Coordinates of C-alpha atoms and ligand atoms in Angstrom, one line a residue:
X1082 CA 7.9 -9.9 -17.1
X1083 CA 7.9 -7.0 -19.8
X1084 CA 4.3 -8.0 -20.6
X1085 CA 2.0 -6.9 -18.1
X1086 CA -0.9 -9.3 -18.9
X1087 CA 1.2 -12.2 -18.4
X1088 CA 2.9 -10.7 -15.0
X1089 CA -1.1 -10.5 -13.7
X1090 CA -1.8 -14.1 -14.5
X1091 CA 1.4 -15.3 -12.6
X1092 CA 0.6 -12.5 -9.6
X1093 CA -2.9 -13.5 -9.6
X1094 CA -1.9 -17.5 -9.2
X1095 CA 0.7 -16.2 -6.4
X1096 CA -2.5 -14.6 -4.5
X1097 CA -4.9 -17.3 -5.1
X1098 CA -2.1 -19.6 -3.6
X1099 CA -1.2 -17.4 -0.7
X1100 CA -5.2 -16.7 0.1
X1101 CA -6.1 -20.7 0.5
X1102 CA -9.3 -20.1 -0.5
X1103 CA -10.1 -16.0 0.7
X1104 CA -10.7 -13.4 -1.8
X1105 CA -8.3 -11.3 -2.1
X1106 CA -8.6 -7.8 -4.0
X1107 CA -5.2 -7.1 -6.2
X1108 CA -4.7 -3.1 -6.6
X1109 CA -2.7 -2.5 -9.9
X1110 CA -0.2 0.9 -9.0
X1111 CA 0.2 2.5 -11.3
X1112 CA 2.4 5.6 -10.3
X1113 CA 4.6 6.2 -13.2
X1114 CA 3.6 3.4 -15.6
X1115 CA 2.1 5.0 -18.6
X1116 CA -1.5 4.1 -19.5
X1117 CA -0.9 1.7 -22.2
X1118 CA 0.9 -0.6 -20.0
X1119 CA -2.7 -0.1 -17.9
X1120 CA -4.7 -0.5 -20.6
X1121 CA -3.1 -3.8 -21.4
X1122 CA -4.1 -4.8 -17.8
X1123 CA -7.3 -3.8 -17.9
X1124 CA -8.1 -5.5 -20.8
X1125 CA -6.7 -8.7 -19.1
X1126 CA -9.6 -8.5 -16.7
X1127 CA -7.8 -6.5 -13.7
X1128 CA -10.3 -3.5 -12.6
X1129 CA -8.8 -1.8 -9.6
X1130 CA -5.8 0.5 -9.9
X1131 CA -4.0 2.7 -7.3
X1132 CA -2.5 6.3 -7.9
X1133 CA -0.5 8.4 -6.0
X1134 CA -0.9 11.5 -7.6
X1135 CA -3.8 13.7 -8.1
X1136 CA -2.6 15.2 -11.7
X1137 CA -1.4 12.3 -12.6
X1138 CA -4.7 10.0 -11.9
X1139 CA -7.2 12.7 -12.8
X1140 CA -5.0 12.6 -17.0
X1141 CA -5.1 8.9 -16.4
X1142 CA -8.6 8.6 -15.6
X1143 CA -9.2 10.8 -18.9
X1144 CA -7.1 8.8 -21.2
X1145 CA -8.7 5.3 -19.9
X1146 CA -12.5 6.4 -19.4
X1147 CA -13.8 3.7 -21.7
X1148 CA -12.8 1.6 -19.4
X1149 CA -14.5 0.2 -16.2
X1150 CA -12.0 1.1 -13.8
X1151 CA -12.2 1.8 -9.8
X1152 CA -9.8 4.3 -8.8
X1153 CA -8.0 4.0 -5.6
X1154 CA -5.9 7.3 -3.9
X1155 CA -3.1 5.8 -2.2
X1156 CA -0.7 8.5 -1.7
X1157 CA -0.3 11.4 1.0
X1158 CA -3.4 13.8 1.2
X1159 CA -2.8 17.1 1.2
X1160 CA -5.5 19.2 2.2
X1161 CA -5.4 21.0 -1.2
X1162 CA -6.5 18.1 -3.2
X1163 CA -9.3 16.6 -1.2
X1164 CA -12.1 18.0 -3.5
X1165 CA -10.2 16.3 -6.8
X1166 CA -10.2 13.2 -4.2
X1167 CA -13.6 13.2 -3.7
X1168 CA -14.4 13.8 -7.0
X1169 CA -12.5 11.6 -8.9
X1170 CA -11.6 8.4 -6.7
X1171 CA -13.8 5.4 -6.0
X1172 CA -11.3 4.3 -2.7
X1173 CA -9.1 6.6 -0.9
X1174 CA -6.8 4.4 1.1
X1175 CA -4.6 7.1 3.0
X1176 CA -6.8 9.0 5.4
X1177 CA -4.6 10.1 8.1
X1178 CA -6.4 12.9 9.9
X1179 CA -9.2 14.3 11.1
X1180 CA -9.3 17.2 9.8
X1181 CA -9.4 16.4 5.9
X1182 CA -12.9 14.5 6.7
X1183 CA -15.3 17.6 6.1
X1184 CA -13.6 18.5 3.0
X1185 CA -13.8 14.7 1.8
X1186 CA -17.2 14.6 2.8
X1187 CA -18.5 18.1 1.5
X1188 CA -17.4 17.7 -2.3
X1189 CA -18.3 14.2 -2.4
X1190 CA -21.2 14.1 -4.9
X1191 CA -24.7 13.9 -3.3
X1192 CA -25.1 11.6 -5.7
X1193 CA -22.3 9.3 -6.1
X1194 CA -21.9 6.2 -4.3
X1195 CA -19.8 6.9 -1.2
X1196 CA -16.3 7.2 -1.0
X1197 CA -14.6 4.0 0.3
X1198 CA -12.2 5.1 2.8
X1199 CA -9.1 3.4 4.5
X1200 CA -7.1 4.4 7.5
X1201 CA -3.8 5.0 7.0
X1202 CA -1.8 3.4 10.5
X1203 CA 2.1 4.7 10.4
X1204 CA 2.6 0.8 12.1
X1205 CA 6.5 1.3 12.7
X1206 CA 6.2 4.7 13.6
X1207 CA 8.5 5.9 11.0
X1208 CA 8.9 9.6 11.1
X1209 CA 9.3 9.8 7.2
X1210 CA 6.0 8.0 6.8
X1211 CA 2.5 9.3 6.5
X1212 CA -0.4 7.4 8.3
X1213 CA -1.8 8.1 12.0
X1214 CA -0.7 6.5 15.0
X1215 CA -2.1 3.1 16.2
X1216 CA -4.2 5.0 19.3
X1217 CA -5.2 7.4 16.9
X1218 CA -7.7 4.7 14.6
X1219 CA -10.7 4.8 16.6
X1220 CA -11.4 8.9 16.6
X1221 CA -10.4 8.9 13.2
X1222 CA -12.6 5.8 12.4
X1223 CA -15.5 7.8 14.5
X1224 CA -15.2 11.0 12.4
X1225 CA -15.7 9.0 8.9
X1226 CA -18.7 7.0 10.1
X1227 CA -20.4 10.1 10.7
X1228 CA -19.2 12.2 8.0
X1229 CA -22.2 11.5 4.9
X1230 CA -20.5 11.0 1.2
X1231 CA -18.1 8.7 3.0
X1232 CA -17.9 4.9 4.0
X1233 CA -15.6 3.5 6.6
X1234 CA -14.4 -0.1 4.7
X1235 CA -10.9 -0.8 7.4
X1236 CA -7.0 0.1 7.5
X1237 CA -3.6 0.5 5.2
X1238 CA -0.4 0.7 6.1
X1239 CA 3.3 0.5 4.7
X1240 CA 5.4 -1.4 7.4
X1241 CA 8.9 0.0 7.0
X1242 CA 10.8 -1.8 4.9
X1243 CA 12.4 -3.8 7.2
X1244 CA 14.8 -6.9 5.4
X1245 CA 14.1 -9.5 8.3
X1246 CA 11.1 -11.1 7.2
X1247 CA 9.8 -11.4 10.2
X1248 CA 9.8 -7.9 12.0
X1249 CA 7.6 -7.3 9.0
X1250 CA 5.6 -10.0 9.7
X1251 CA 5.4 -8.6 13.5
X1252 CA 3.8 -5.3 11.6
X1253 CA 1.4 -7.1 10.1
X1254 CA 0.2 -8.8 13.0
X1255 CA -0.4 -5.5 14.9
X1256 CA -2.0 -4.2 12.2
X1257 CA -4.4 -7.3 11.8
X1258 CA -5.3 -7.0 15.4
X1259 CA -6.3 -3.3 14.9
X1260 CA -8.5 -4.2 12.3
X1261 CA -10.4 -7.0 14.3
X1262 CA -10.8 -4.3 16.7
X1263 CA -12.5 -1.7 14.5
X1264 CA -14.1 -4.2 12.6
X1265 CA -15.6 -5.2 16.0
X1266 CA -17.5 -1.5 16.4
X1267 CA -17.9 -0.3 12.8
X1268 CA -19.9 -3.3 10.8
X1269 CA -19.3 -2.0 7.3
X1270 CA -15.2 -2.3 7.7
X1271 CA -14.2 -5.5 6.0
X1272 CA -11.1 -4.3 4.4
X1273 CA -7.5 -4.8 5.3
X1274 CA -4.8 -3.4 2.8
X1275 CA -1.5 -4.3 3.8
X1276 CA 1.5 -5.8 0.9
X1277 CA 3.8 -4.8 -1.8
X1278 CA 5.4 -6.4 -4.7
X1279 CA 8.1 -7.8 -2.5
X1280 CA 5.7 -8.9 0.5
X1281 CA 2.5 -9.5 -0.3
X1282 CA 2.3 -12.8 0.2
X1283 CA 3.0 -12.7 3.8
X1284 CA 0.8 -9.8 4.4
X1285 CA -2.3 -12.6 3.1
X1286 CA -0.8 -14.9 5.1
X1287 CA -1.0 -12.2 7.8
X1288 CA -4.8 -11.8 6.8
X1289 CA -4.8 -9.0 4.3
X1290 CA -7.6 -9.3 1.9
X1291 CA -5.8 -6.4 -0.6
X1292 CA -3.0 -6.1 -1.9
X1293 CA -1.2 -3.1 -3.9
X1294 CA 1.5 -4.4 -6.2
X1295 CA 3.4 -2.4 -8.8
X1296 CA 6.5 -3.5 -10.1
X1297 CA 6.0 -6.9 -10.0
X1298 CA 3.1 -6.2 -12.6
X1299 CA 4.8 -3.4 -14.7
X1300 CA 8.7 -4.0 -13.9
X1301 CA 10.5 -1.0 -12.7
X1302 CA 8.9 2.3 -12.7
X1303 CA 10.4 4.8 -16.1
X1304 CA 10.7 7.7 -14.0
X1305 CA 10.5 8.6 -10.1
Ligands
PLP1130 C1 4.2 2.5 -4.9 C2 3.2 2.0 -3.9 C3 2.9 0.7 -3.9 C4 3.4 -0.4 -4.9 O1 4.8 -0.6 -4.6 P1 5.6 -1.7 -5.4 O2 6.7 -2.0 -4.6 O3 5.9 -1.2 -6.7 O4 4.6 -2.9 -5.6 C5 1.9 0.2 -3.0 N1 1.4 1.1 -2.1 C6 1.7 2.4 -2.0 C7 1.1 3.3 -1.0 C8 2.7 2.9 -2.9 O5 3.0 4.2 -2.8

């Protein structure tokens, strides 16, 4: 799979399959895949693309704006960085805590079209991981709703990267309940991101309806 065009026409067909019939939103990540193999992508027809880091996107976003790309922030925030978030992103998918929200909110351009935002959930409670805690979704969801520049769309989350298929599966599950829950009080969240390269097709099975995949679309990253 050293050409990325061709690895998105076999990833899209392994979505389309998994999905029976739901749209489901690929995220190309990026992190650490240089823009040409992008490039190549987004000629293919793929249009969202995840970064982790700021630097790194904001160069990116230089070197590809010719092209109609939406951003996505998917790494750890750092309270540092929201204005370049803000700023620069279309999605930010890793919103942990309460207290980044007036930032977010304040340099989001007046404007711009709001900033998408996901809820991070740390679902296995790792204490390596970023993400809030399951109880901690609806205060967090509360604070975004109300927060102008910004627009609650749902929940992301990394399950730990368990090998038994099916404690990840389990993950899943809780976090799909979550988000019927919040989709339940906040009408504009329709967005679940859950799945990797190596698992995305049971998070859709699950009921994700995005999915960020990276080196099964650009092989192994050149440089961690
Ligand atoms: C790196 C990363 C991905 C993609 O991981 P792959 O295993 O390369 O598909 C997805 N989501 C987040 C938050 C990441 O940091």
């Amino acid at each position: 799979m050293s050409d990325p065009a061709q690895a998105l026409g076999s990833i899209r067909r392994r979505i389309a399959s998994a999905a029976s019939g739901r749209s489901v939103t690929l995220v190309a990540v990026g992190k650490a895949q240089p823009v040409e193999a992008m490039r190549a992508l987004a000629d293919a027809g793929q249009s969202a693309f995840g970064e982790n880091y700021v630097q790194e996107a904001l160069a990116k976003r230089r070197a590809l704006q010719d092209l109609p790309i939406e951003w996505h922030f998917i790494g750890p925030l750092q309270s540092n960085k929201c204005r370049e978030v803000a700023r620069g992103f279309d999605w930010l998918q890793s919103l942990d805590r309460e207290k980044l929200v007036p930032a977010l909110s304040r340099h989001r351009a007046p404007d711009a079209k709001p900033l998408d935002v996901l809820v991070q959930v740390n679902i296995d409670d790792e204490s390596s991981k970023s993400g809030c805690r399951p109880e901690q979704v609806p205060a967090l969801a509360r604070a975004v709703v109300a927060a102008p520049g910004l627009r609650l769309r749902g929940l992301m989350a990394i399950p730990a990267p368990a090998p038994e298929l099916e404690r990840r599966r389990a993950a899943f599950r809780r976090m799909r309940t979550l988000f019927e829950q919040l989709r339940g009080t906040h009408p504009s969240v329709d967005t679940l991101s859950l799945g990797m390269s190596d698992d995305f097709e049971l998070a859709i099975e699950e009921g994700a309806n995005m999915v960020r995949v990276g080196t099964a679309l650009f092989g192994p990253r050149p440089r961690q």
